[in-house]
PDB file of C-alpha atoms in Angstrom:
ATOM      1  CA  UNK U   1      15.901 -18.063  -4.685  1.00 58.00           C
ATOM      2  CA  UNK U   2      18.807 -17.948  -2.282  1.00 56.00           C
ATOM      3  CA  UNK U   3      20.722 -15.518  -4.453  1.00 62.00           C
ATOM      4  CA  UNK U   4      17.683 -13.259  -4.688  1.00 60.00           C
ATOM      5  CA  UNK U   5      17.054 -13.358  -0.943  1.00 60.00           C
ATOM      6  CA  UNK U   6      20.721 -12.826  -0.197  1.00 59.00           C
ATOM      7  CA  UNK U   7      20.838  -9.873  -2.564  1.00 63.00           C
ATOM      8  CA  UNK U   8      17.733  -8.256  -1.079  1.00 65.00           C
ATOM      9  CA  UNK U   9      18.012  -8.986   2.635  1.00 60.00           C
ATOM     10  CA  UNK U  10      21.500 -10.149   3.548  1.00 63.00           C
ATOM     11  CA  UNK U  11      23.637  -7.349   2.144  1.00 66.00           C
ATOM     12  CA  UNK U  12      24.862  -6.575   5.658  1.00 70.00           C
ATOM     13  CA  UNK U  13      26.590  -9.963   6.045  1.00 70.00           C
ATOM     14  CA  UNK U  14      29.328  -9.344   3.419  1.00 73.00           C
ATOM     15  CA  UNK U  15      29.619  -5.716   4.529  1.00 78.00           C
ATOM     16  CA  UNK U  16      29.963  -6.776   8.164  1.00 74.00           C
ATOM     17  CA  UNK U  17      32.464  -9.454   7.176  1.00 74.00           C
ATOM     18  CA  UNK U  18      34.609  -6.994   5.211  1.00 79.00           C
ATOM     19  CA  UNK U  19      34.414  -4.308   7.880  1.00 81.00           C
ATOM     20  CA  UNK U  20      35.346  -6.732  10.660  1.00 78.00           C
ATOM     21  CA  UNK U  21      38.424  -7.835   8.720  1.00 77.00           C
ATOM     22  CA  UNK U  22      39.270  -4.208   8.006  1.00 80.00           C
ATOM     23  CA  UNK U  23      38.899  -3.204  11.648  1.00 79.00           C
ATOM     24  CA  UNK U  24      40.968  -6.187  12.741  1.00 77.00           C
ATOM     25  CA  UNK U  25      43.842  -5.359  10.386  1.00 75.00           C
ATOM     26  CA  UNK U  26      43.645  -1.623  11.190  1.00 77.00           C
ATOM     27  CA  UNK U  27      43.760  -2.249  14.935  1.00 74.00           C
ATOM     28  CA  UNK U  28      46.588  -4.750  14.515  1.00 72.00           C
ATOM     29  CA  UNK U  29      48.561  -2.177  12.524  1.00 73.00           C
ATOM     30  CA  UNK U  30      47.812   0.591  15.039  1.00 71.00           C
ATOM     31  CA  UNK U  31      48.901  -1.516  18.005  1.00 66.00           C
ATOM     32  CA  UNK U  32      51.982  -2.800  16.194  1.00 65.00           C
ATOM     33  CA  UNK U  33      53.281   0.758  15.745  1.00 66.00           C
ATOM     34  CA  UNK U  34      53.074   1.493  19.465  1.00 63.00           C
ATOM     35  CA  UNK U  35      56.320   0.350  21.063  1.00 58.00           C
ATOM     36  CA  UNK U  36      54.769  -0.463  24.432  1.00 59.00           C
ATOM     37  CA  UNK U  37      52.442  -3.022  22.857  1.00 56.00           C
ATOM     38  CA  UNK U  38      54.582  -4.331  20.024  1.00 50.00           C
ATOM     39  CA  UNK U  39      54.763  -8.083  19.769  1.00 52.00           C
ATOM     40  CA  UNK U  40      53.855  -8.707  23.397  1.00 55.00           C
ATOM     41  CA  UNK U  41      50.121  -8.144  22.893  1.00 56.00           C
ATOM     42  CA  UNK U  42      49.179 -11.692  21.879  1.00 58.00           C
ATOM     43  CA  UNK U  43      51.859 -11.713  19.173  1.00 60.00           C
ATOM     44  CA  UNK U  44      50.069  -9.169  16.985  1.00 56.00           C
ATOM     45  CA  UNK U  45      53.145  -8.589  14.865  1.00 55.00           C
ATOM     46  CA  UNK U  46      53.461 -12.282  14.097  1.00 59.00           C
ATOM     47  CA  UNK U  47      49.819 -12.601  13.081  1.00 57.00           C
ATOM     48  CA  UNK U  48      49.863  -9.589  10.779  1.00 59.00           C
ATOM     49  CA  UNK U  49      53.088 -10.631   9.105  1.00 61.00           C
ATOM     50  CA  UNK U  50      52.043 -14.257   8.571  1.00 67.00           C
ATOM     51  CA  UNK U  51      49.782 -14.577   5.512  1.00 71.00           C
ATOM     52  CA  UNK U  52      48.721 -18.147   6.243  1.00 72.00           C
ATOM     53  CA  UNK U  53      47.170 -17.051   9.545  1.00 71.00           C
ATOM     54  CA  UNK U  54      45.368 -14.179   7.812  1.00 73.00           C
ATOM     55  CA  UNK U  55      43.970 -16.587   5.212  1.00 76.00           C
ATOM     56  CA  UNK U  56      42.882 -18.924   8.007  1.00 76.00           C
ATOM     57  CA  UNK U  57      41.051 -16.037   9.711  1.00 76.00           C
ATOM     58  CA  UNK U  58      39.317 -15.166   6.434  1.00 77.00           C
ATOM     59  CA  UNK U  59      38.261 -18.798   6.039  1.00 79.00           C
ATOM     60  CA  UNK U  60      36.904 -18.921   9.594  1.00 79.00           C
ATOM     61  CA  UNK U  61      34.906 -15.717   9.047  1.00 76.00           C
ATOM     62  CA  UNK U  62      33.483 -17.023   5.767  1.00 77.00           C
ATOM     63  CA  UNK U  63      32.485 -20.302   7.400  1.00 79.00           C
ATOM     64  CA  UNK U  64      30.749 -18.371  10.183  1.00 78.00           C
ATOM     65  CA  UNK U  65      28.694 -16.516   7.562  1.00 76.00           C
ATOM     66  CA  UNK U  66      27.497 -19.801   6.056  1.00 78.00           C
ATOM     67  CA  UNK U  67      25.245 -20.408   9.069  1.00 78.00           C
ATOM     68  CA  UNK U  68      23.049 -17.436   8.199  1.00 77.00           C
ATOM     69  CA  UNK U  69      23.067 -18.305   4.502  1.00 77.00           C
ATOM     70  CA  UNK U  70      22.260 -21.953   5.240  1.00 78.00           C
ATOM     71  CA  UNK U  71      19.305 -21.060   7.434  1.00 80.00           C
ATOM     72  CA  UNK U  72      17.977 -18.670   4.802  1.00 77.00           C
ATOM     73  CA  UNK U  73      18.482 -21.304   2.096  1.00 76.00           C
ATOM     74  CA  UNK U  74      16.451 -23.817   4.088  1.00 80.00           C
ATOM     75  CA  UNK U  75      13.574 -21.390   4.656  1.00 79.00           C
ATOM     76  CA  UNK U  76      13.597 -20.144   1.076  1.00 75.00           C
ATOM     77  CA  UNK U  77      13.733 -23.619  -0.459  1.00 77.00           C
ATOM     78  CA  UNK U  78      11.447 -25.674   1.756  1.00 80.00           C
ATOM     79  CA  UNK U  79       9.082 -23.102   3.298  1.00 79.00           C
ATOM     80  CA  UNK U  80       8.875 -20.008   1.087  1.00 76.00           C
ATOM     81  CA  UNK U  81       6.415 -17.292   1.996  1.00 77.00           C
ATOM     82  CA  UNK U  82       3.889 -16.272  -0.663  1.00 77.00           C
ATOM     83  CA  UNK U  83       5.441 -12.815  -0.688  1.00 76.00           C
ATOM     84  CA  UNK U  84       8.807 -14.398  -1.558  1.00 74.00           C
ATOM     85  CA  UNK U  85       7.286 -16.125  -4.573  1.00 75.00           C
ATOM     86  CA  UNK U  86       5.559 -12.916  -5.715  1.00 76.00           C
ATOM     87  CA  UNK U  87       8.838 -11.046  -5.269  1.00 75.00           C
ATOM     88  CA  UNK U  88      10.622 -13.607  -7.465  1.00 76.00           C
ATOM     89  CA  UNK U  89       7.978 -13.236 -10.154  1.00 77.00           C
ATOM     90  CA  UNK U  90       8.345  -9.446 -10.106  1.00 78.00           C
ATOM     91  CA  UNK U  91      12.159  -9.400 -10.077  1.00 75.00           C
ATOM     92  CA  UNK U  92      12.746 -12.086 -12.690  1.00 74.00           C
ATOM     93  CA  UNK U  93       9.885 -10.927 -14.936  1.00 76.00           C
ATOM     94  CA  UNK U  94       8.234 -14.340 -15.019  1.00 72.00           C
ATOM     95  CA  UNK U  95       4.759 -14.927 -16.414  1.00 69.00           C
ATOM     96  CA  UNK U  96       2.589 -16.278 -13.577  1.00 64.00           C
ATOM     97  CA  UNK U  97      -0.246 -17.368 -15.886  1.00 62.00           C
ATOM     98  CA  UNK U  98      -0.413 -20.841 -17.415  1.00 59.00           C
ATOM     99  CA  UNK U  99      -0.180 -20.775 -21.222  1.00 59.00           C
ATOM    100  CA  UNK U 100      -3.662 -22.245 -21.756  1.00 60.00           C
ATOM    101  CA  UNK U 101      -5.614 -19.825 -19.547  1.00 56.00           C
ATOM    102  CA  UNK U 102      -7.211 -16.697 -20.955  1.00 59.00           C
ATOM    103  CA  UNK U 103      -5.639 -13.523 -19.673  1.00 57.00           C
ATOM    104  CA  UNK U 104      -7.245 -10.366 -18.337  1.00 59.00           C
ATOM    105  CA  UNK U 105      -5.186  -7.183 -18.093  1.00 57.00           C
ATOM    106  CA  UNK U 106      -6.264  -5.047 -15.172  1.00 61.00           C
ATOM    107  CA  UNK U 107      -5.934  -1.268 -15.098  1.00 58.00           C
ATOM    108  CA  UNK U 108      -2.922  -1.382 -12.753  1.00 62.00           C
ATOM    109  CA  UNK U 109      -0.817  -2.937 -15.508  1.00 62.00           C
ATOM    110  CA  UNK U 110      -0.557  -6.397 -13.955  1.00 65.00           C
ATOM    111  CA  UNK U 111      -1.621  -9.502 -15.850  1.00 62.00           C
ATOM    112  CA  UNK U 112      -4.126 -11.725 -14.074  1.00 61.00           C
ATOM    113  CA  UNK U 113      -5.637 -15.050 -15.209  1.00 62.00           C
ATOM    114  CA  UNK U 114      -9.318 -15.007 -16.031  1.00 63.00           C
ATOM    115  CA  UNK U 115     -11.365 -16.683 -13.326  1.00 62.00           C
ATOM    116  CA  UNK U 116     -14.031 -19.280 -14.277  1.00 63.00           C
ATOM    117  CA  UNK U 117     -16.877 -17.074 -13.004  1.00 60.00           C
ATOM    118  CA  UNK U 118     -15.808 -14.047 -15.109  1.00 54.00           C
TER     119      UNK U 118
END
């Protein structure tokens, strides 16, 4: 469920994560080429050149994204909306009818279980 929800609704989190890292490295490179800023602007040259600090920044950004994924995982697992369950059935191609119930095919192409009063 979490993978399905993340695929459908949270596509902007990885895109935002990648673009923020890209903007950070692009701005660090742009400011490092200007001689007046150089290494004096919060040691930009040292941060860009040091791979362990870059990997630490990537780890921090990934851990910040886990808050949104964790909240969505909680809601999807413990309190799913009926529309979420119907969406899962449609995407995964599951059969919502129990095997023992008679089936009625409606004109819209969907399969519905036969009700006792029918």
